[in-house]
Coordinates of C-alpha atoms and ligand atoms in Angstrom, one line a residue:
M1 CA 30.5 10.3 -14.0
K2 CA 27.8 12.3 -12.2
N3 CA 26.9 15.9 -12.3
I4 CA 26.8 17.7 -8.9
N5 CA 23.2 18.8 -9.6
E6 CA 22.1 15.1 -9.6
I7 CA 23.2 14.7 -6.0
N8 CA 21.6 15.7 -2.8
F9 CA 24.5 16.4 -0.3
E10 CA 22.3 16.6 2.8
G11 CA 24.3 15.4 5.8
K12 CA 27.3 14.5 3.6
R13 CA 30.9 15.8 4.1
V14 CA 32.2 17.3 0.9
V15 CA 35.8 18.0 0.4
I16 CA 36.1 20.7 -2.3
R17 CA 39.4 21.7 -4.0
V18 CA 39.0 25.4 -4.8
D19 CA 41.5 27.8 -6.2
F20 CA 41.7 30.5 -3.6
N21 CA 45.1 31.5 -4.7
V22 CA 44.1 35.2 -4.6
P23 CA 46.4 38.2 -4.8
L24 CA 47.0 39.9 -1.4
D25 CA 48.5 43.3 -0.7
D26 CA 51.2 43.8 1.9
K27 CA 48.5 44.2 4.6
F28 CA 46.9 40.8 3.5
N29 CA 43.9 42.4 1.9
I30 CA 42.5 40.6 -1.1
T31 CA 43.0 42.8 -4.2
D32 CA 41.0 40.6 -6.6
D33 CA 38.5 38.0 -5.3
T34 CA 37.4 36.7 -8.8
R35 CA 38.7 33.2 -8.0
M36 CA 36.8 33.1 -4.7
R37 CA 33.5 34.3 -6.3
A38 CA 34.0 31.7 -9.1
A39 CA 33.8 28.9 -6.6
M40 CA 30.6 30.1 -4.9
P41 CA 28.0 28.3 -7.1
T42 CA 29.5 24.9 -6.1
I43 CA 29.9 25.8 -2.4
K44 CA 26.3 27.2 -2.3
K45 CA 24.9 24.1 -4.0
V46 CA 26.3 21.9 -1.2
L47 CA 25.2 24.3 1.5
N48 CA 21.7 24.7 0.0
D49 CA 21.4 20.9 0.2
N50 CA 22.4 21.2 3.9
G51 CA 25.7 19.4 3.3
I52 CA 29.0 20.0 5.1
V53 CA 31.7 21.9 3.2
I54 CA 35.5 21.4 3.7
L55 CA 37.4 23.7 1.4
M56 CA 41.1 23.2 0.5
S57 CA 43.4 25.4 -1.6
H58 CA 46.9 26.5 -2.1
L59 CA 48.2 30.1 -1.8
G60 CA 51.3 31.2 -3.5
R61 CA 54.5 29.3 -3.4
P62 CA 55.6 28.9 0.2
K63 CA 59.2 27.6 0.7
N64 CA 58.9 26.7 4.3
N65 CA 56.3 24.6 6.1
P66 CA 54.4 26.5 7.4
D67 CA 55.1 30.1 6.3
P68 CA 52.8 32.7 7.9
K69 CA 53.2 35.0 4.8
F70 CA 51.2 32.4 2.8
S71 CA 48.5 31.6 5.4
L72 CA 44.9 31.4 4.1
R73 CA 43.7 32.7 7.4
P74 CA 43.5 36.4 6.2
I75 CA 40.9 35.4 3.6
V76 CA 38.4 33.8 6.1
K77 CA 36.6 37.1 6.8
H78 CA 35.8 37.7 3.1
L79 CA 34.9 34.0 2.6
E80 CA 32.4 34.4 5.4
E81 CA 30.9 37.4 3.6
L82 CA 30.7 35.5 0.4
V83 CA 29.1 32.3 1.8
G84 CA 27.0 34.2 4.3
R85 CA 27.9 32.1 7.3
N86 CA 30.8 31.5 9.8
V87 CA 33.8 29.6 8.5
I88 CA 35.8 27.3 10.7
F89 CA 39.5 27.6 10.1
A90 CA 41.8 24.5 10.4
D91 CA 45.4 25.6 11.1
D92 CA 46.9 22.4 9.8
C93 CA 45.4 20.7 6.8
Q94 CA 46.7 17.3 8.1
K95 CA 45.3 17.6 11.6
A96 CA 41.7 18.6 11.0
G97 CA 40.2 15.1 11.4
E98 CA 38.6 15.8 14.9
Q99 CA 37.4 19.2 13.8
V100 CA 35.8 17.7 10.7
K101 CA 34.1 15.0 12.7
A102 CA 32.5 17.7 14.9
M103 CA 31.0 19.6 12.0
K104 CA 27.3 19.9 11.6
N105 CA 25.1 20.2 8.5
G106 CA 25.5 23.5 6.8
E107 CA 28.9 24.3 8.3
V108 CA 31.9 25.4 6.3
M109 CA 35.6 24.8 7.0
L110 CA 38.7 26.1 5.3
L111 CA 41.9 24.1 5.6
E112 CA 45.2 26.0 5.9
N113 CA 47.4 26.2 2.8
L114 CA 48.0 22.8 1.4
R115 CA 51.4 23.8 0.2
F116 CA 52.6 24.1 3.8
Y117 CA 53.4 20.4 3.1
A118 CA 55.8 19.5 0.3
E119 CA 53.7 16.4 -0.2
E120 CA 51.0 18.5 -1.9
E121 CA 53.2 19.1 -4.9
G122 CA 55.2 15.9 -4.4
K123 CA 58.6 17.8 -4.8
P124 CA 61.3 18.1 -2.2
R125 CA 62.0 21.5 -0.8
G126 CA 65.4 23.2 -0.3
I127 CA 67.2 21.0 -2.8
E128 CA 67.6 21.5 -6.5
K129 CA 67.2 18.8 -9.1
E130 CA 70.9 19.0 -10.0
E131 CA 72.1 18.6 -6.4
P132 CA 73.2 15.3 -4.9
G133 CA 70.5 13.7 -2.8
Y134 CA 67.6 15.1 -4.9
D135 CA 66.5 11.7 -6.1
E136 CA 66.4 10.2 -2.6
A137 CA 64.6 13.3 -1.3
K138 CA 62.0 13.0 -4.1
K139 CA 61.5 9.3 -3.3
A140 CA 60.9 10.1 0.4
I141 CA 58.3 12.8 -0.5
K142 CA 56.5 10.5 -2.9
A143 CA 56.4 7.8 -0.2
S144 CA 54.8 10.2 2.3
Q145 CA 52.5 11.8 -0.3
K146 CA 50.1 8.8 -0.2
K147 CA 49.5 9.2 3.6
F148 CA 49.1 13.0 3.1
T149 CA 46.5 12.5 0.3
E150 CA 44.7 9.8 2.3
T151 CA 44.3 12.1 5.2
L152 CA 42.7 14.8 3.0
A153 CA 40.4 12.2 1.4
S154 CA 39.4 10.9 4.9
Y155 CA 37.6 14.2 5.5
G156 CA 35.0 13.7 2.9
D157 CA 32.2 11.4 1.7
Y158 CA 32.6 13.2 -1.6
Y159 CA 35.4 14.9 -3.5
I160 CA 34.7 17.9 -5.8
N161 CA 37.4 19.5 -7.9
D162 CA 36.4 23.1 -8.8
A163 CA 40.0 24.4 -9.2
F164 CA 40.4 24.6 -13.0
G165 CA 43.3 27.0 -12.5
T166 CA 45.4 24.1 -11.1
A167 CA 43.9 21.3 -13.2
H168 CA 47.2 21.0 -15.2
R169 CA 49.1 20.0 -12.0
S170 CA 49.2 16.5 -10.8
H171 CA 49.2 17.3 -7.1
A172 CA 47.8 15.5 -4.1
S173 CA 44.6 17.7 -3.8
T174 CA 44.0 18.2 -7.6
A175 CA 44.5 14.7 -9.0
L176 CA 45.9 12.0 -6.6
I177 CA 43.1 12.3 -4.1
A178 CA 40.5 11.3 -6.7
D179 CA 41.7 7.7 -6.5
F180 CA 40.4 7.5 -2.9
F181 CA 36.8 8.0 -4.2
D182 CA 34.7 5.7 -6.5
S183 CA 33.3 7.2 -9.7
D184 CA 30.0 8.2 -8.0
H185 CA 31.7 10.2 -5.3
K186 CA 34.2 12.3 -7.2
L187 CA 32.8 15.2 -9.3
Y188 CA 33.6 18.4 -11.1
G189 CA 32.4 21.5 -9.5
M190 CA 30.3 23.9 -11.5
L191 CA 33.2 26.2 -12.5
M192 CA 35.2 23.1 -13.6
S193 CA 32.3 21.8 -15.7
Q194 CA 31.9 25.2 -17.4
E195 CA 35.6 25.3 -18.2
V196 CA 35.7 21.8 -19.5
E197 CA 32.6 22.5 -21.7
A198 CA 34.1 25.6 -23.1
V199 CA 37.4 23.8 -24.0
D200 CA 35.4 21.0 -25.6
K201 CA 33.6 23.6 -27.8
V202 CA 36.9 24.7 -29.3
M203 CA 38.7 21.4 -29.3
K204 CA 35.9 18.8 -30.1
D205 CA 32.4 20.0 -30.9
I206 CA 33.6 22.8 -33.3
K207 CA 31.1 24.8 -35.3
R208 CA 32.7 26.2 -38.4
P209 CA 34.3 28.5 -39.5
F210 CA 36.6 28.4 -36.5
T211 CA 39.0 31.3 -36.0
A212 CA 41.8 31.4 -33.5
I213 CA 43.5 34.7 -32.7
M214 CA 46.9 34.3 -31.1
G215 CA 48.8 37.3 -29.9
G216 CA 51.2 38.2 -27.2
S217 CA 54.9 39.0 -27.4
K218 CA 56.6 35.8 -28.5
V219 CA 56.0 32.9 -30.9
S220 CA 58.2 30.5 -29.0
T221 CA 56.0 30.4 -25.9
K222 CA 52.9 29.7 -28.1
I223 CA 54.4 27.2 -30.5
E224 CA 52.7 24.1 -29.1
I225 CA 49.3 25.8 -29.1
I226 CA 49.7 27.1 -32.6
E227 CA 50.7 23.6 -33.9
N228 CA 47.7 22.0 -32.3
L229 CA 45.4 24.8 -33.5
L230 CA 46.6 24.2 -37.1
T231 CA 44.9 20.8 -36.9
K232 CA 41.6 22.4 -35.8
V233 CA 41.0 25.9 -37.2
D234 CA 39.9 27.3 -40.5
N235 CA 41.5 30.7 -39.9
L236 CA 44.5 31.6 -37.7
I237 CA 45.2 35.2 -36.9
L238 CA 48.7 35.8 -35.6
C239 CA 49.2 39.2 -34.0
G240 CA 51.0 41.1 -31.3
G241 CA 54.8 41.1 -30.9
M242 CA 55.2 37.8 -32.7
T243 CA 54.1 39.5 -35.9
Y244 CA 57.6 40.8 -36.4
T245 CA 59.4 37.5 -36.1
F246 CA 57.2 36.4 -39.1
K247 CA 57.8 39.6 -41.1
K248 CA 61.5 39.3 -40.5
A249 CA 61.4 35.6 -41.6
L250 CA 59.6 36.7 -44.7
G251 CA 62.4 39.1 -45.6
G252 CA 60.9 42.3 -44.1
T253 CA 62.7 45.2 -42.4
I254 CA 61.3 45.6 -38.9
G255 CA 63.2 48.5 -37.3
N256 CA 63.4 48.1 -33.5
S257 CA 60.3 45.8 -33.3
I258 CA 60.4 42.9 -30.9
C259 CA 61.7 39.8 -32.7
E260 CA 63.0 36.3 -31.9
L261 CA 65.9 36.0 -34.3
D262 CA 66.5 32.4 -33.5
K263 CA 62.9 31.5 -34.3
L264 CA 62.7 32.6 -37.9
D265 CA 62.7 29.0 -39.2
M266 CA 60.0 28.2 -36.7
A267 CA 57.9 31.0 -38.2
L268 CA 58.5 29.8 -41.8
D269 CA 57.6 26.3 -40.7
I270 CA 54.3 27.5 -39.2
L271 CA 53.4 29.3 -42.5
A272 CA 54.3 26.2 -44.5
K273 CA 52.2 24.0 -42.2
A274 CA 49.2 26.3 -42.4
K275 CA 49.4 26.1 -46.3
E276 CA 49.7 22.4 -46.2
K277 CA 46.6 22.0 -44.0
G278 CA 44.5 24.5 -45.9
V279 CA 44.4 26.9 -42.9
K280 CA 44.0 30.6 -43.8
L281 CA 46.7 32.4 -41.8
Y282 CA 46.4 36.1 -41.3
L283 CA 49.2 38.5 -40.3
A284 CA 49.0 42.3 -40.0
I285 CA 49.0 44.2 -43.3
D286 CA 49.6 47.6 -41.6
A287 CA 51.2 48.4 -38.3
V288 CA 51.2 51.3 -35.8
V289 CA 54.9 52.0 -35.1
A290 CA 56.3 54.2 -32.4
D291 CA 59.6 56.0 -31.9
K292 CA 59.9 54.7 -28.3
F293 CA 58.2 52.1 -26.1
S294 CA 55.9 54.6 -24.3
N295 CA 52.2 55.7 -24.3
D296 CA 53.2 59.2 -25.4
A297 CA 55.6 58.2 -28.2
N298 CA 55.3 59.6 -31.7
Y299 CA 53.6 57.2 -33.9
Q300 CA 52.6 56.5 -37.5
V301 CA 51.0 53.8 -39.6
V302 CA 53.4 51.9 -42.0
D303 CA 53.8 48.6 -43.9
P304 CA 55.0 46.0 -41.4
M305 CA 57.4 44.6 -44.0
N306 CA 59.0 48.0 -44.2
I307 CA 59.4 49.6 -40.8
P308 CA 61.8 52.6 -40.7
D309 CA 65.0 52.5 -38.6
G310 CA 64.4 53.7 -35.0
W311 CA 60.7 52.7 -35.0
E312 CA 59.0 49.7 -33.5
G313 CA 55.7 47.9 -34.1
M314 CA 53.3 48.5 -31.2
D315 CA 49.8 47.7 -32.6
I316 CA 47.9 46.6 -35.7
G317 CA 46.9 49.4 -38.1
P318 CA 43.4 50.4 -39.3
K319 CA 43.4 48.2 -42.5
T320 CA 44.4 45.2 -40.4
R321 CA 41.7 46.0 -37.8
E322 CA 39.2 45.8 -40.6
L323 CA 40.6 42.6 -42.1
F324 CA 40.8 40.8 -38.8
G325 CA 37.3 42.1 -37.9
E326 CA 35.8 40.7 -41.1
V327 CA 37.3 37.3 -40.5
I328 CA 36.1 37.2 -36.9
K329 CA 32.6 38.4 -37.7
N330 CA 32.2 35.6 -40.2
S331 CA 33.2 32.9 -37.6
K332 CA 31.0 30.5 -35.6
T333 CA 33.7 29.5 -33.1
I334 CA 36.4 32.0 -31.8
L335 CA 39.3 31.5 -29.5
W336 CA 41.4 34.4 -28.4
N337 CA 44.6 34.3 -26.5
G338 CA 47.1 37.2 -26.4
P339 CA 46.7 40.9 -27.3
C340 CA 47.2 42.4 -30.7
G341 CA 49.5 45.1 -29.5
V342 CA 50.9 46.8 -26.4
F343 CA 47.3 47.2 -25.0
E344 CA 48.5 48.4 -21.6
F345 CA 49.3 51.8 -23.4
D346 CA 46.0 53.4 -24.4
T347 CA 47.6 54.8 -27.6
F348 CA 48.4 51.3 -28.7
S349 CA 45.3 49.4 -27.5
K350 CA 43.0 50.2 -30.5
G351 CA 43.9 46.9 -32.3
S352 CA 43.1 44.7 -29.3
E353 CA 40.0 46.7 -28.6
A354 CA 38.8 46.2 -32.3
V355 CA 39.4 42.5 -32.1
A356 CA 37.6 42.3 -28.7
R357 CA 34.6 44.2 -30.2
A358 CA 34.5 42.1 -33.3
I359 CA 34.4 39.0 -31.1
G360 CA 31.6 40.5 -29.1
E361 CA 29.7 41.2 -32.3
A362 CA 30.1 37.7 -33.7
T363 CA 28.9 36.3 -30.4
K364 CA 25.9 38.6 -30.0
K365 CA 24.8 39.0 -33.6
N366 CA 25.8 35.7 -35.2
G367 CA 25.5 33.3 -32.3
A368 CA 29.2 32.4 -32.4
F369 CA 30.8 30.7 -29.5
S370 CA 33.7 32.7 -28.2
L371 CA 36.3 31.7 -25.6
I372 CA 38.8 34.1 -24.2
G373 CA 41.6 32.8 -22.2
G374 CA 45.1 33.3 -20.9
G375 CA 46.1 36.3 -18.7
D376 CA 46.4 39.2 -21.1
S377 CA 43.4 38.7 -23.3
V378 CA 41.3 38.4 -20.2
A379 CA 42.9 41.7 -19.0
C380 CA 41.9 43.2 -22.4
I381 CA 38.3 42.0 -22.2
N382 CA 38.1 43.6 -18.7
K383 CA 39.8 46.8 -19.8
F384 CA 37.2 47.3 -22.6
N385 CA 34.3 46.1 -20.4
L386 CA 33.3 43.4 -22.8
V387 CA 33.0 40.4 -20.5
D388 CA 29.3 40.2 -21.0
E389 CA 29.6 40.3 -24.8
V390 CA 31.6 37.1 -25.2
S391 CA 30.5 33.5 -24.5
Y392 CA 33.1 32.5 -21.9
V393 CA 36.1 34.0 -20.2
S394 CA 38.3 31.3 -18.8
T395 CA 39.6 31.6 -15.2
G396 CA 42.6 29.3 -15.9
G397 CA 45.7 30.7 -17.5
G398 CA 48.2 27.9 -17.7
A399 CA 45.5 25.2 -17.4
L400 CA 43.6 26.6 -20.4
L401 CA 46.7 26.9 -22.5
E402 CA 47.7 23.3 -21.8
A403 CA 44.2 22.2 -22.7
I404 CA 44.4 24.0 -26.0
E405 CA 47.8 22.5 -26.6
G406 CA 45.8 19.2 -26.7
K407 CA 47.1 17.9 -23.4
E408 CA 44.9 15.9 -21.0
L409 CA 44.8 17.8 -17.7
P410 CA 45.6 15.6 -14.7
G411 CA 42.8 17.2 -12.6
I412 CA 40.2 16.5 -15.2
A413 CA 41.4 13.0 -16.1
A414 CA 41.4 12.0 -12.4
I415 CA 37.7 12.7 -12.1
R416 CA 36.9 11.1 -15.5
K417 CA 38.8 7.9 -14.6
Ligands
AMP501 P1 52.2 37.1 -23.7 O1 52.5 37.1 -22.3 O2 53.2 36.4 -24.6 O3 50.8 36.7 -24.0 O4 52.4 38.6 -24.2 C1 51.6 39.6 -23.7 C2 52.3 40.9 -23.8 O5 52.7 41.1 -25.1 C3 51.5 42.1 -23.4 O6 52.1 42.7 -22.2 C4 51.7 43.1 -24.6 O7 52.0 44.4 -24.2 C5 52.9 42.5 -25.3 N1 52.9 42.9 -26.7 C6 51.9 42.8 -27.6 N2 52.3 43.3 -28.8 C7 53.5 43.8 -28.7 C8 54.4 44.4 -29.5 N3 54.1 44.7 -30.8 N4 55.6 44.8 -29.0 C9 56.0 44.5 -27.7 N5 55.1 43.8 -26.9 C10 53.9 43.5 -27.3

């Protein structure tokens, strides 16, 4: 497998799968262009070589083919600003062959939303799994998916996948297309390479001690990650709303705290497995509790095994901040997913902030490798302005989580094949 920096793309047509699934407001203005900016190093590499760039992406979840609400056309202007040249827009991703042939070196094209064709995802539209006829409809889509993919592949001499955010999907443009290129002509983009390298540092080439901090609201949504991490980490910090499922399972009184009553056995099982594997598992030793779910609630610090009636756990307390901070600062590899409390309310964001700062300190002072990923921990790092203090902030929510669960991502596997 080649690295894109080893290749000179002069005069070559390069089909690049990017993740331009950006949020748009009701006037179709881009409200956050992070994903577009993240793809620029790869696009600019090809353009600096005087190659020809054909960009393809999905946007949202269109139900009709096509649906103007999900057109990529509104992002063209901003794309032109970012790449510093004109962008040709192809209204139909399947009918761009002639336009592509006419492209000259250094030109850029953006194809219309791939999901205007059901073949992109390979699932029939307008019919549910349970309904009669679904299987036939699925077969028909699968049959036409090959032609759809082949058309996209025909636009390029090379295929680059730089869309880490969709690497966990086995779609036409993210995985199947790679089969139309030999191993020297399919490549990771720069963003994809960085993400894969970051995941490898927490899954394969681990420097110890390795500490994972898992937070968020529920244990049930993180169970597969926690189970996989138990085979890798030295320390596992569990925080956020899931704390109270553990405290309840251990016989605690948790007041109105969020709790998954049907997951108490799961919580005990995790504690037992951690012990069996010699993983040090940390839970909060004090909690900030509130008398209502609000930023201006009354609050106090209590023992999380003994929360008074009418109060609910909102954040970790000062002793826990110190305890978690010490563990983090003594680590050489750190993975963080999910906040320690209801960080959206400033009053209850101190725990998440302390954890974020400790991760920054371990990274800057001790040379630890730190990976932050999954929606809300990225939001935390941004809220506290600590992006530059950590080693890597992943752009892929679902894709990162599946990689940490230990799954092989189809978009990555298709290039490695
Ligand atoms: P998740 O999507 O599972 O990663 O959960 C993230 C959400 O968990 C954030 O919106 C937090 O506000 C929320 N959260 C964290 N700690 C608590 C808590 N103690 N009680 C209720 N929600 C919490």
